[in-house]
mmCIF file of C-alpha atoms and ligand atoms in Angstrom:
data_model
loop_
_atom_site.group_PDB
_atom_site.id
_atom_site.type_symbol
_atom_site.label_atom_id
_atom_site.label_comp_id
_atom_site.label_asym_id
_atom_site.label_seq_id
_atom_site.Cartn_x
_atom_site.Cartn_y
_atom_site.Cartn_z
ATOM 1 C CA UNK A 1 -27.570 5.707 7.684
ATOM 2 C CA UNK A 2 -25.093 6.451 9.971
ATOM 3 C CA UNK A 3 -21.341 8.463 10.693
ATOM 4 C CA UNK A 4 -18.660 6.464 9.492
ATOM 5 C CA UNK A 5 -17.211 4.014 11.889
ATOM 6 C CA UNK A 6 -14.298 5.591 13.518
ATOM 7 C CA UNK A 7 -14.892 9.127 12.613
ATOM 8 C CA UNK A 8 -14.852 11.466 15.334
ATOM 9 C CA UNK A 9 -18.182 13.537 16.316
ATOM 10 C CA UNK A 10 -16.889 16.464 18.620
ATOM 11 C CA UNK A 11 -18.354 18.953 20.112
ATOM 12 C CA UNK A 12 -16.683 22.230 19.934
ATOM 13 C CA UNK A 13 -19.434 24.476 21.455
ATOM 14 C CA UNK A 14 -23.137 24.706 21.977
ATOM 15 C CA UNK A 15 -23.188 25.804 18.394
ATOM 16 C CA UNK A 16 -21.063 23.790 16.405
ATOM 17 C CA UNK A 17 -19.972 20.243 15.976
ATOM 18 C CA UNK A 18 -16.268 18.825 14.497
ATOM 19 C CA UNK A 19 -16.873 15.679 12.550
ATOM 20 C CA UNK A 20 -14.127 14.131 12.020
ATOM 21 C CA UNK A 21 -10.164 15.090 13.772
ATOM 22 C CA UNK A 22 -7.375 14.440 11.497
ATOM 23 C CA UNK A 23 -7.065 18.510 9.570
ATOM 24 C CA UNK A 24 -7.615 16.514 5.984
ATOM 25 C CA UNK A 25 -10.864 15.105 6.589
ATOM 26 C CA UNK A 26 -12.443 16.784 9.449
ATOM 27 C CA UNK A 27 -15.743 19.262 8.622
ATOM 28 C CA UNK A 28 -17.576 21.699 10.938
ATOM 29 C CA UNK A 29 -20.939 21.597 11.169
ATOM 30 C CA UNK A 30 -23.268 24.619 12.420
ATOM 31 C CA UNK A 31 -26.055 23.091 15.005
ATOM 32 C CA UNK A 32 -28.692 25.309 15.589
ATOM 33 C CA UNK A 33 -29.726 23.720 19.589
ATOM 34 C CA UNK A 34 -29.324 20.921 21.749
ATOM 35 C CA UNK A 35 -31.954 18.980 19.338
ATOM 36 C CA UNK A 36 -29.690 18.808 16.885
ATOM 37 C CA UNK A 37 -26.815 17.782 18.818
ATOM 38 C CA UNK A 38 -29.384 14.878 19.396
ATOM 39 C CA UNK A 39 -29.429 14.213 15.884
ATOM 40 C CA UNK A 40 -25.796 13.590 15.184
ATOM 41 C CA UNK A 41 -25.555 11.801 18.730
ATOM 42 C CA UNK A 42 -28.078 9.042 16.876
ATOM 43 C CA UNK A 43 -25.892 9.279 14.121
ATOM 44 C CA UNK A 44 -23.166 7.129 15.680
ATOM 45 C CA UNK A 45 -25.508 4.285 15.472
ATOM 46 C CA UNK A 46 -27.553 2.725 12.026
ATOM 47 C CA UNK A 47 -30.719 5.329 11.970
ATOM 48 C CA UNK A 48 -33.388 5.777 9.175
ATOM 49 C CA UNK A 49 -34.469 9.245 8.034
ATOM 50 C CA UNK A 50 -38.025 7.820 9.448
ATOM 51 C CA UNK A 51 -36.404 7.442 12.759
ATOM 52 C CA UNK A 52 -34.258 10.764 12.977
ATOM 53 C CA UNK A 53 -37.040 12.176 12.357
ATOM 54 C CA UNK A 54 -38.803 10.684 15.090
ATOM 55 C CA UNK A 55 -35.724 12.007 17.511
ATOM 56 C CA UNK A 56 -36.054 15.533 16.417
ATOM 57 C CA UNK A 57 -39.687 15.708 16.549
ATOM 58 C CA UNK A 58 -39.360 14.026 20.265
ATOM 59 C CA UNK A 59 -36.708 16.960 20.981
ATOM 60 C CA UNK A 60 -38.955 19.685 19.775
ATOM 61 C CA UNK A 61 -37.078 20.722 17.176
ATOM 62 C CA UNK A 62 -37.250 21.409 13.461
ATOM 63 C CA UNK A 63 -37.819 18.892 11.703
ATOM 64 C CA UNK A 64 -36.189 20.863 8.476
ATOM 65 C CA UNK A 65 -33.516 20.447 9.891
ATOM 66 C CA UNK A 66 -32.845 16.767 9.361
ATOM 67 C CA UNK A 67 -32.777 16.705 6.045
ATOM 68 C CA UNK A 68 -30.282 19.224 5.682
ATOM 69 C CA UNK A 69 -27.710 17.853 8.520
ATOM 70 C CA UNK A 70 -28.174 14.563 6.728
ATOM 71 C CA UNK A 71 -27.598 16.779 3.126
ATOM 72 C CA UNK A 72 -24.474 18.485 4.451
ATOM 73 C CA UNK A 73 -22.922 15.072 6.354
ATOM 74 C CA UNK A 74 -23.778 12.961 2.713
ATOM 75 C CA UNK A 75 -22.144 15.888 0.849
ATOM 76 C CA UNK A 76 -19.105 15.693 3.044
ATOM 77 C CA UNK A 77 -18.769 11.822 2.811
ATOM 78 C CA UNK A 78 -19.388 11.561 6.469
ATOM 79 C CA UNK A 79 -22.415 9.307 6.374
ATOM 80 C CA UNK A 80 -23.040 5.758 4.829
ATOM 81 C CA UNK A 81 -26.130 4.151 4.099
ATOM 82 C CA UNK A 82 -26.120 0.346 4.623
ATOM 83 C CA UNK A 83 -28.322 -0.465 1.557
ATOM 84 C CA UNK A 84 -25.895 0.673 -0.592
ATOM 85 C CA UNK A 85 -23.085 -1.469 0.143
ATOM 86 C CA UNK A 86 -22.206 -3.725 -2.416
ATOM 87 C CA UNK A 87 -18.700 -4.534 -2.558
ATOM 88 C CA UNK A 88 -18.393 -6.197 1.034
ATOM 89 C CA UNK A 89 -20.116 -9.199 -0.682
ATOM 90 C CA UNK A 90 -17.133 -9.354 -3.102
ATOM 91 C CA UNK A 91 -15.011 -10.310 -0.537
ATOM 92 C CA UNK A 92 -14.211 -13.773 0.810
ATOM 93 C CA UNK A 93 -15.834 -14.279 4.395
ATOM 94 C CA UNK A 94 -13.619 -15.118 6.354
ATOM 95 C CA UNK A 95 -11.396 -12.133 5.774
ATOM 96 C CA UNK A 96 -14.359 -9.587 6.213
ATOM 97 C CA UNK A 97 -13.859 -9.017 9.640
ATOM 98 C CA UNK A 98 -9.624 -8.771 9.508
ATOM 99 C CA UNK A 99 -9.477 -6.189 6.553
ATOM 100 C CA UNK A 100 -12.720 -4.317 8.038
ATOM 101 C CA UNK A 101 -10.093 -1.694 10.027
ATOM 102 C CA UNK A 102 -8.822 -0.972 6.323
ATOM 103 C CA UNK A 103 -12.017 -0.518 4.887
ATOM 104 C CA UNK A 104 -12.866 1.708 7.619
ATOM 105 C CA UNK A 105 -10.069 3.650 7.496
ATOM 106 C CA UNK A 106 -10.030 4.371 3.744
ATOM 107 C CA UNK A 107 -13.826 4.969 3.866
ATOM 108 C CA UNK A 108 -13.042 7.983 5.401
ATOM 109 C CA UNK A 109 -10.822 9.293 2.557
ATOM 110 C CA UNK A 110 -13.834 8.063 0.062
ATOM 111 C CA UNK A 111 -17.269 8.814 -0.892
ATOM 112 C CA UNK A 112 -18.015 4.872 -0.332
ATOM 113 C CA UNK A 113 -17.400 2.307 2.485
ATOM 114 C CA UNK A 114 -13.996 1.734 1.674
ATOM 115 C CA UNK A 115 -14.543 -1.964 0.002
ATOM 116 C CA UNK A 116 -14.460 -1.077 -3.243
ATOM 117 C CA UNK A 117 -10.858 -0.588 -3.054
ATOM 118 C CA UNK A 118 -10.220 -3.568 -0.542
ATOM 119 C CA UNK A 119 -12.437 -5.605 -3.657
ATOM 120 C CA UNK A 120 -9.798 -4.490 -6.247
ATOM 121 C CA UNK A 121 -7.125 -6.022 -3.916
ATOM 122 C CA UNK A 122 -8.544 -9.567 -3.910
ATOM 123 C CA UNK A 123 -9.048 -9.634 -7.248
ATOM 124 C CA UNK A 124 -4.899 -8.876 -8.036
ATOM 125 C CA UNK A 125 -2.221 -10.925 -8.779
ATOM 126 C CA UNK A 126 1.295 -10.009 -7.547
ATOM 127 C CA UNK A 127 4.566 -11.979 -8.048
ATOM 128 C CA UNK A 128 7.271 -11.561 -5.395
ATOM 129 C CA UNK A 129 10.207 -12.920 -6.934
ATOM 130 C CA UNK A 130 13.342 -12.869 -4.057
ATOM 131 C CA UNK A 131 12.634 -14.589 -0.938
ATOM 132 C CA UNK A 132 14.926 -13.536 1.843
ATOM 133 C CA UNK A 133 13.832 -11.383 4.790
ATOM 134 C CA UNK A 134 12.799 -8.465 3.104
ATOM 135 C CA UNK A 135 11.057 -10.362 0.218
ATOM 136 C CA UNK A 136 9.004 -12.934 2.546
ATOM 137 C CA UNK A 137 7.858 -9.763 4.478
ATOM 138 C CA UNK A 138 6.576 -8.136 1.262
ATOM 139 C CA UNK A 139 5.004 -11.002 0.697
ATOM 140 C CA UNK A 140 3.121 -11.499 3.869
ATOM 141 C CA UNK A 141 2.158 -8.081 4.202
ATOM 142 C CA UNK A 142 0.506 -8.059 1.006
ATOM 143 C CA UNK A 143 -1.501 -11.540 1.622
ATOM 144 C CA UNK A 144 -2.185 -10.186 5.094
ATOM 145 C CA UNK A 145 -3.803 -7.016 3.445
ATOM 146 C CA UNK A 146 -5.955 -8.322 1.196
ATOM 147 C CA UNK A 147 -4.122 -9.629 -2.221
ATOM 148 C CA UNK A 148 -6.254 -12.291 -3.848
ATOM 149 C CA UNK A 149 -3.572 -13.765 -5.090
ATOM 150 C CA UNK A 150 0.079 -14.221 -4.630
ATOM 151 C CA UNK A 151 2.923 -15.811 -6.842
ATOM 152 C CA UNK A 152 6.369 -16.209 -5.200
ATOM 153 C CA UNK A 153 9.512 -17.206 -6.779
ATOM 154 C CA UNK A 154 12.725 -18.283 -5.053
ATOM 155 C CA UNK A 155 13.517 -21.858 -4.379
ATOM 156 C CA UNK A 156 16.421 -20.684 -2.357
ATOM 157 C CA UNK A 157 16.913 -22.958 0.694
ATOM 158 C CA UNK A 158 15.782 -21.221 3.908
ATOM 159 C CA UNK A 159 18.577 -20.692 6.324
ATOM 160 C CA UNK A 160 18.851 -19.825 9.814
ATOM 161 C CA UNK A 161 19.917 -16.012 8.626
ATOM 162 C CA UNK A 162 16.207 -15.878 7.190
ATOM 163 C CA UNK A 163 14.690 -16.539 10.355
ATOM 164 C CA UNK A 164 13.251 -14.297 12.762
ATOM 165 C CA UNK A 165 10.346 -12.703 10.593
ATOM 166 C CA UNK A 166 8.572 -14.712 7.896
ATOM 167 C CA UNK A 167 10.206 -17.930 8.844
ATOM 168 C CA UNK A 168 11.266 -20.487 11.366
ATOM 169 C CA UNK A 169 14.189 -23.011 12.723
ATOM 170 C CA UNK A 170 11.331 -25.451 11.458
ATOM 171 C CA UNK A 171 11.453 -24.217 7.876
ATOM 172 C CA UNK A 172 15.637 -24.326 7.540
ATOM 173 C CA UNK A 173 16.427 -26.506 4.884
ATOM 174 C CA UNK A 174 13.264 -25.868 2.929
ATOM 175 C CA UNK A 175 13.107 -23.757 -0.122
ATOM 176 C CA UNK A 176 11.950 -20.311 0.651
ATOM 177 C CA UNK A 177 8.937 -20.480 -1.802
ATOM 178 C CA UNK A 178 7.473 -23.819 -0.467
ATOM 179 C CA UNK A 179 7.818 -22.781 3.480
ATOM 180 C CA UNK A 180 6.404 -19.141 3.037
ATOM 181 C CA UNK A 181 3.819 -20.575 0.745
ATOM 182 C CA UNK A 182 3.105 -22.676 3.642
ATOM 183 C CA UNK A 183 3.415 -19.904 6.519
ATOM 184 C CA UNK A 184 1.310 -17.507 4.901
ATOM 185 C CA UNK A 185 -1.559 -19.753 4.597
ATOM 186 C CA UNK A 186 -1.532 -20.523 8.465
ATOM 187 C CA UNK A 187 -1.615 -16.632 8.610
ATOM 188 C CA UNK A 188 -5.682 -14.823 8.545
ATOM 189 C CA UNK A 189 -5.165 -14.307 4.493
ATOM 190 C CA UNK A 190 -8.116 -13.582 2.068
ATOM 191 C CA UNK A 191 -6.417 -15.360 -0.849
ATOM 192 C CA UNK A 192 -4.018 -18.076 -2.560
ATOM 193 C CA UNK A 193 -0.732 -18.032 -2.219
ATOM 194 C CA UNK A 194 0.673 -20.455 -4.980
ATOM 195 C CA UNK A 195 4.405 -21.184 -6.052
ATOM 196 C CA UNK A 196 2.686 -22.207 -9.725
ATOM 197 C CA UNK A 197 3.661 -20.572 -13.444
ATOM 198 C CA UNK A 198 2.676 -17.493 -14.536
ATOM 199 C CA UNK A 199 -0.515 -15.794 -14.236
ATOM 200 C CA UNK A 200 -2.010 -12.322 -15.299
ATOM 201 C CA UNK A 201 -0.147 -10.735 -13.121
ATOM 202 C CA UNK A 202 -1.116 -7.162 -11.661
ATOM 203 C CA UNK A 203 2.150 -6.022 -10.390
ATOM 204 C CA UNK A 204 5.710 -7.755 -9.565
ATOM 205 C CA UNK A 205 8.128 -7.266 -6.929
ATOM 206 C CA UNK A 206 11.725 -7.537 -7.992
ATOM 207 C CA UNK A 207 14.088 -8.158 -4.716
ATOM 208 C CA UNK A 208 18.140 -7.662 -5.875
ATOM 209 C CA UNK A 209 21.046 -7.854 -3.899
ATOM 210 C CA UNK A 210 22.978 -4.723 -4.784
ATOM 211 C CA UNK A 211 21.867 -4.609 -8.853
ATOM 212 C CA UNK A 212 18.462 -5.421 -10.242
ATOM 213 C CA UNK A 213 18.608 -8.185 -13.079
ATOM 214 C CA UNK A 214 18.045 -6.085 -16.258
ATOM 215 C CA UNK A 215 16.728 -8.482 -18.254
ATOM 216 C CA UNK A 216 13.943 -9.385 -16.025
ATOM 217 C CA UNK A 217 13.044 -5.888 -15.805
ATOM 218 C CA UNK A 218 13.314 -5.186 -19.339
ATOM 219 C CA UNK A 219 10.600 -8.575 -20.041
ATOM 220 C CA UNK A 220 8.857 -6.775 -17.758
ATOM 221 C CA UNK A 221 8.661 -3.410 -19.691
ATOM 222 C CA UNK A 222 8.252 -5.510 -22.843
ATOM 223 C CA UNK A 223 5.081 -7.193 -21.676
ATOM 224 C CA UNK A 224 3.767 -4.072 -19.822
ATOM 225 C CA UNK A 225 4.045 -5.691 -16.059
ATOM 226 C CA UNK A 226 4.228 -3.135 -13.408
ATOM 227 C CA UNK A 227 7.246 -3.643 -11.084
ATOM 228 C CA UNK A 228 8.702 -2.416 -8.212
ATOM 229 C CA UNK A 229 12.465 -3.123 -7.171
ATOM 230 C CA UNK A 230 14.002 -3.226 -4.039
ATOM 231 C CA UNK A 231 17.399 -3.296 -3.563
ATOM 232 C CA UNK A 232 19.690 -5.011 -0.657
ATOM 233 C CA UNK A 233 22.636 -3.122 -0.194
ATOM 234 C CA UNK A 234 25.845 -2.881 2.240
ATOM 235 C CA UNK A 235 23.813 -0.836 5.202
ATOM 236 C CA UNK A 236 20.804 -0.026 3.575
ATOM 237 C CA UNK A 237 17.621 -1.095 1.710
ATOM 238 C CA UNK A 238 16.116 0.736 -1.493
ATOM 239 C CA UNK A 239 12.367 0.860 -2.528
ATOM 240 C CA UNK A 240 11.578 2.024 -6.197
ATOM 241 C CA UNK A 241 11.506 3.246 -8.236
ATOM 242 C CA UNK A 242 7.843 1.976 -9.320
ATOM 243 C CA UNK A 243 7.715 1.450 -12.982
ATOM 244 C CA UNK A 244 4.668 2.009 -14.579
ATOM 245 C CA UNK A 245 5.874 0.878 -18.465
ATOM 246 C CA UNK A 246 5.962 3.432 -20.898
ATOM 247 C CA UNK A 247 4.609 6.050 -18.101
ATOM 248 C CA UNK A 248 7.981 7.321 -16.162
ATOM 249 C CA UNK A 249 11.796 6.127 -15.931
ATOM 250 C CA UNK A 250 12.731 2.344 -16.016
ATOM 251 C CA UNK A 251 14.780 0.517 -14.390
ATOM 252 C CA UNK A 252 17.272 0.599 -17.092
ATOM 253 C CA UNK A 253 17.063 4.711 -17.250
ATOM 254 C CA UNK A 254 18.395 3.993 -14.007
ATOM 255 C CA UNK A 255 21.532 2.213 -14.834
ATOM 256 C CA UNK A 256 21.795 4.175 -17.857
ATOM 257 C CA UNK A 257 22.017 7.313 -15.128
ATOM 258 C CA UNK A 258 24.200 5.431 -13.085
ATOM 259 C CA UNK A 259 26.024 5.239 -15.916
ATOM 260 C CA UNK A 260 26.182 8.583 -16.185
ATOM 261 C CA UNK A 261 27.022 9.441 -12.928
ATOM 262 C CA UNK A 262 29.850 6.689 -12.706
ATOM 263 C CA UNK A 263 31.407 5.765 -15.924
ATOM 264 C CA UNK A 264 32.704 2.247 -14.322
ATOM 265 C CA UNK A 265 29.356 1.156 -12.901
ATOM 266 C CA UNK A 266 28.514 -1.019 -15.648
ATOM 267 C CA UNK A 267 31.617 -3.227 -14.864
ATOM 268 C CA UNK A 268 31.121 -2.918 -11.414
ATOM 269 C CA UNK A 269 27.584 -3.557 -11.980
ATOM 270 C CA UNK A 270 28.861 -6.835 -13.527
ATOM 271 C CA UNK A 271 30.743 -7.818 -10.928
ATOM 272 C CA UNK A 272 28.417 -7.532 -8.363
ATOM 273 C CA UNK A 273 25.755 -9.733 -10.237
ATOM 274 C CA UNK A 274 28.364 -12.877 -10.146
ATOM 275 C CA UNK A 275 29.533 -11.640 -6.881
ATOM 276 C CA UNK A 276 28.974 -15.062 -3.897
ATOM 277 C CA UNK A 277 29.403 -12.569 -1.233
ATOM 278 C CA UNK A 278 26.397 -10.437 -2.426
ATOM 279 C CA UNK A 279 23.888 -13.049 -3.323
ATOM 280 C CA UNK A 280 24.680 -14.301 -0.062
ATOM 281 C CA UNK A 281 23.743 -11.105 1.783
ATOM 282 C CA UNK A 282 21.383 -11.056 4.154
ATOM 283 C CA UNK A 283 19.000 -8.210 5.520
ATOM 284 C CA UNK A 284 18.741 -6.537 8.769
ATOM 285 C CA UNK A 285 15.794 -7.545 10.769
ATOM 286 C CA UNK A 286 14.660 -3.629 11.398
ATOM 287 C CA UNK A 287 15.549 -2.932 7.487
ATOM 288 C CA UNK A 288 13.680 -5.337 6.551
ATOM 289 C CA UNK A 289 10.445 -5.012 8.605
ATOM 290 C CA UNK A 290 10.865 -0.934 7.354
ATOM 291 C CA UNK A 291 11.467 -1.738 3.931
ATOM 292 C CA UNK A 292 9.352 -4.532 3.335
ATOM 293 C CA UNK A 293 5.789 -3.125 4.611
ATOM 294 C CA UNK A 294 6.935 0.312 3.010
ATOM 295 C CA UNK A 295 7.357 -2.121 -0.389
ATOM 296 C CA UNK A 296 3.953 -3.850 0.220
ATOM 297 C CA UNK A 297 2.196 -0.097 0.961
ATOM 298 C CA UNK A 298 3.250 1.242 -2.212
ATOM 299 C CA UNK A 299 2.102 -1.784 -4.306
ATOM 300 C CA UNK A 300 -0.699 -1.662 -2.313
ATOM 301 C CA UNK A 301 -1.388 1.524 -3.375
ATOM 302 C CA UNK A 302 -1.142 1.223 -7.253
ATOM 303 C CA UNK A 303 -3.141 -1.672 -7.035
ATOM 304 C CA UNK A 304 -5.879 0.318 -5.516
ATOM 305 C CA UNK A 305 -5.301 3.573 -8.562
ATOM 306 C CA UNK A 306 -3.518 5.631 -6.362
ATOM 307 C CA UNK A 307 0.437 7.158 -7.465
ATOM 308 C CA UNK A 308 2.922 4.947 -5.309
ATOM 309 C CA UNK A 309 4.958 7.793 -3.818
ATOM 310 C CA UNK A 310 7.930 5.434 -4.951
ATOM 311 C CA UNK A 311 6.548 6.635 -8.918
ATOM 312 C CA UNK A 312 10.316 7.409 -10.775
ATOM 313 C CA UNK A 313 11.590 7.912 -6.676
ATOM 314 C CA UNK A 314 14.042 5.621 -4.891
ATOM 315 C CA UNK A 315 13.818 5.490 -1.168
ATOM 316 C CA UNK A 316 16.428 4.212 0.738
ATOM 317 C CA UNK A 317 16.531 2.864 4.546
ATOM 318 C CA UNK A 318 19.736 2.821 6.250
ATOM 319 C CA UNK A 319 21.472 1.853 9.199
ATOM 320 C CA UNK A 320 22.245 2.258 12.339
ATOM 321 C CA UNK A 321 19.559 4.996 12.259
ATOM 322 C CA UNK A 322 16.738 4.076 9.955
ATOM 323 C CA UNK A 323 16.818 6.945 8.556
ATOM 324 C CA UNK A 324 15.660 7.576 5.182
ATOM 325 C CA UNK A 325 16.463 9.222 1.629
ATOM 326 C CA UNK A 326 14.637 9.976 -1.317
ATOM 327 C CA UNK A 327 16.513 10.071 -5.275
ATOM 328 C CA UNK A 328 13.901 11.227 -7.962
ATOM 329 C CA UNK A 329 15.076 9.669 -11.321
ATOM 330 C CA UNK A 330 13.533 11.373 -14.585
ATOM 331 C CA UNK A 331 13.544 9.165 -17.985
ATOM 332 C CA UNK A 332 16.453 8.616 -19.582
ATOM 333 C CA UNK A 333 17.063 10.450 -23.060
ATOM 334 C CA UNK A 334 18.768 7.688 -24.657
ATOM 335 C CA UNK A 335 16.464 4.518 -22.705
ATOM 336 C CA UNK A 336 13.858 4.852 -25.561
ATOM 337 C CA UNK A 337 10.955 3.188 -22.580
ATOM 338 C CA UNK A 338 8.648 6.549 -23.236
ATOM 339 C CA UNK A 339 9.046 9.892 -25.140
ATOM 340 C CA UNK A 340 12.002 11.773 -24.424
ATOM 341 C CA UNK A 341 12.351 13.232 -21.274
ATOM 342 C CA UNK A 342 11.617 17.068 -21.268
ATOM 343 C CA UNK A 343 15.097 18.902 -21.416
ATOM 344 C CA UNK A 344 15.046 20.319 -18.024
ATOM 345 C CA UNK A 345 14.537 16.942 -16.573
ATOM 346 C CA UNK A 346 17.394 17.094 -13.900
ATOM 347 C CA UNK A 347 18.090 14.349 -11.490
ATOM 348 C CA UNK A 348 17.417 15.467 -7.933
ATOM 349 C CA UNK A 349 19.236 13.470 -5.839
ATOM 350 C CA UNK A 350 19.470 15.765 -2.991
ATOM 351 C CA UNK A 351 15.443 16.278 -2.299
ATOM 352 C CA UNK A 352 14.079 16.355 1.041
ATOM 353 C CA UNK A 353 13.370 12.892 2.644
ATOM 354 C CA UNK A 354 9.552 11.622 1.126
ATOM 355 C CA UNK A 355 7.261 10.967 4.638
ATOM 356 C CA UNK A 356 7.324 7.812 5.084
ATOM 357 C CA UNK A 357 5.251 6.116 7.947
ATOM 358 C CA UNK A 358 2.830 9.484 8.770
HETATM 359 ZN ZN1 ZN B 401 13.763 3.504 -19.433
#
């Protein structure tokens, strides 16, 4: 057994250790000599009870002691024992060692290694439909981080206004689909990438200049897909919200709100479907990088049965600052996707920017 790799073991006095630093996961522990400041010292490294044991007995002190520092560190999550990992095998080799840091790191939030979630990864299916900038960096962040498999949709050609992130001078000319398909297999990836028809898929990613396609999303409702959209506006890029069907507002309760809000959107929602100059937008390199790993983290995370922040929330990024806004959208009364929403359901479109990159 030993401390989890990259938690902290501090000393704070002669009497009591800090394992762990960040406030949310750090513990105190209450050492009763230098013995046992011994013990958690071995701790670092892979030790057997047998052999703790051995190094208390060796620093004369009690040897009662072990099994309740090794009681109170198991209790807190701090320690893993080697024979009990399982899930590392379910991963493909030669992506152990790059997603290790993420194992780690989530380890420490866990009662296990950490794998068990990176395991539920490669064994998900998302489709990123919407190729550009922001949608080949979804894309590649998720393969990168360890989606078993991808699905991408856009047979757009690639042109130099693509370039600079996901793709090259090289892959001008090329549809988007075929040359990321390509560039994220060059890439350290723990899965397939394929541009091939439909699978089960887990989640999808819906990238939109200005208006999401409301059909799509409503197919996607129908069948009980989880999506995401993200939206490429004028000076600014929108995540969410993330639509869990028949749990939370739709993407049509949004444009039914819109709606609300704006009693011409729907025509100018129209227009800017069949719009040239929109479909031909492209995305801020900065934007882009922002929006696109913020995309791929909260996909990321409802893959692995956590609440995407971006659950019935739309964040935007915007220029020149990068700064950042959050819109809660409730259900809509008359959408019909779940039960009605409760009565004081009120849209808060004014709420304090959601952390974003803590
Ligand atoms: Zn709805």
């Amino acid at each position: 057994m030993y401390l989890k790799r990259g938690l902290a073991a501090l000393w704070r006095s002669e009497s009591q250790a800090q394992i762990g630093f960040e406030p949310r996961i750090a513990r105190m522990i209450t050492l009763g000599g230098p013995s046992e400041f011994s013990l958690i010292e071995a701790l670092c490294t892979d030790h057997s009870l047998p052999q703790l044991r051995g190094i208390m007995t060796r620093a004369h002190g009690d040897l009662a002691r072990v099994d309740e520092l090794v009681g109170e560190l198991t209790d807190g999550g701090a320690l893993l024992n080697r024979a009990r990992q399982s899930d590392h095998a379910r991963i493909p080799v030669n992506a152990r060692e790059f997603l290790a840091p993420s194992a780690e790191s989530r380890a420490l939030l866990r009662p296990d290694d950490g794998w068990p979630e990176l395991a539920r990864l490669n064994e998900s299916t998302v489709h990123v439909i919407g190729l550009g900038r922001t949608g080949a960096r979804i894309a590649t962040v998720l393969a990168t981080s360890g989606v078993g498999r991808l699905r991408l949709t856009d047979s757009t050609l690639v042109s130099r206004r693509d370039c600079g992130l996901d793709y090259g001078f090289e892959d001008v000319g090329r549809p988007r689909d075929v040359a990321l398909k390509e560039r994220i297999r060059s890439l350290p990836c723990s899965g397939i990438t394929s541009i091939g028809p439909p699978m089960d898929d887990d989640a999808t990613v819906l990238v939109d200049p200005d208006v999401f396609d409301i059909v799509r999303a409503r197919d996607l409702v129908y069948n009980g897909v989880p999506h995401l959209s993200v939206i490429l506006s004028e000076t600014s890029i929108t995540v969410g919200p993330w639509v869990t069907p028949g749990d939370g507002p739709c993407l049509r309760c949004i444009a039914l709100h819109r709606t609300d809000m704006d009693s011409a959107w729907p025509a100018m929602a129209t227009q800017l479907s069949a719009s040239s100059a929109v479909a031909g937008r492209g995305d801020d390199s900065v934007l882009s990088a922002l929006a696109g790993a913020y995309a791929a983290g909260q996909i990321i995370s409802a893959l692995t049965n956590h609440t995407p922040p971006c659950s019935g929330t739309t964040i935007s990024f915007h220029l020149p600052d990068f700064s950042t806004s959050a819109t809660s959208w409730p259900p809509h009364p008359e959408c019909g996707c779940i039960a009605p929403a409760p009565d004081d359901a009120v849209l808060d479109a004014a709420q304090e920017p959601a952390p974003l990159l803590a």
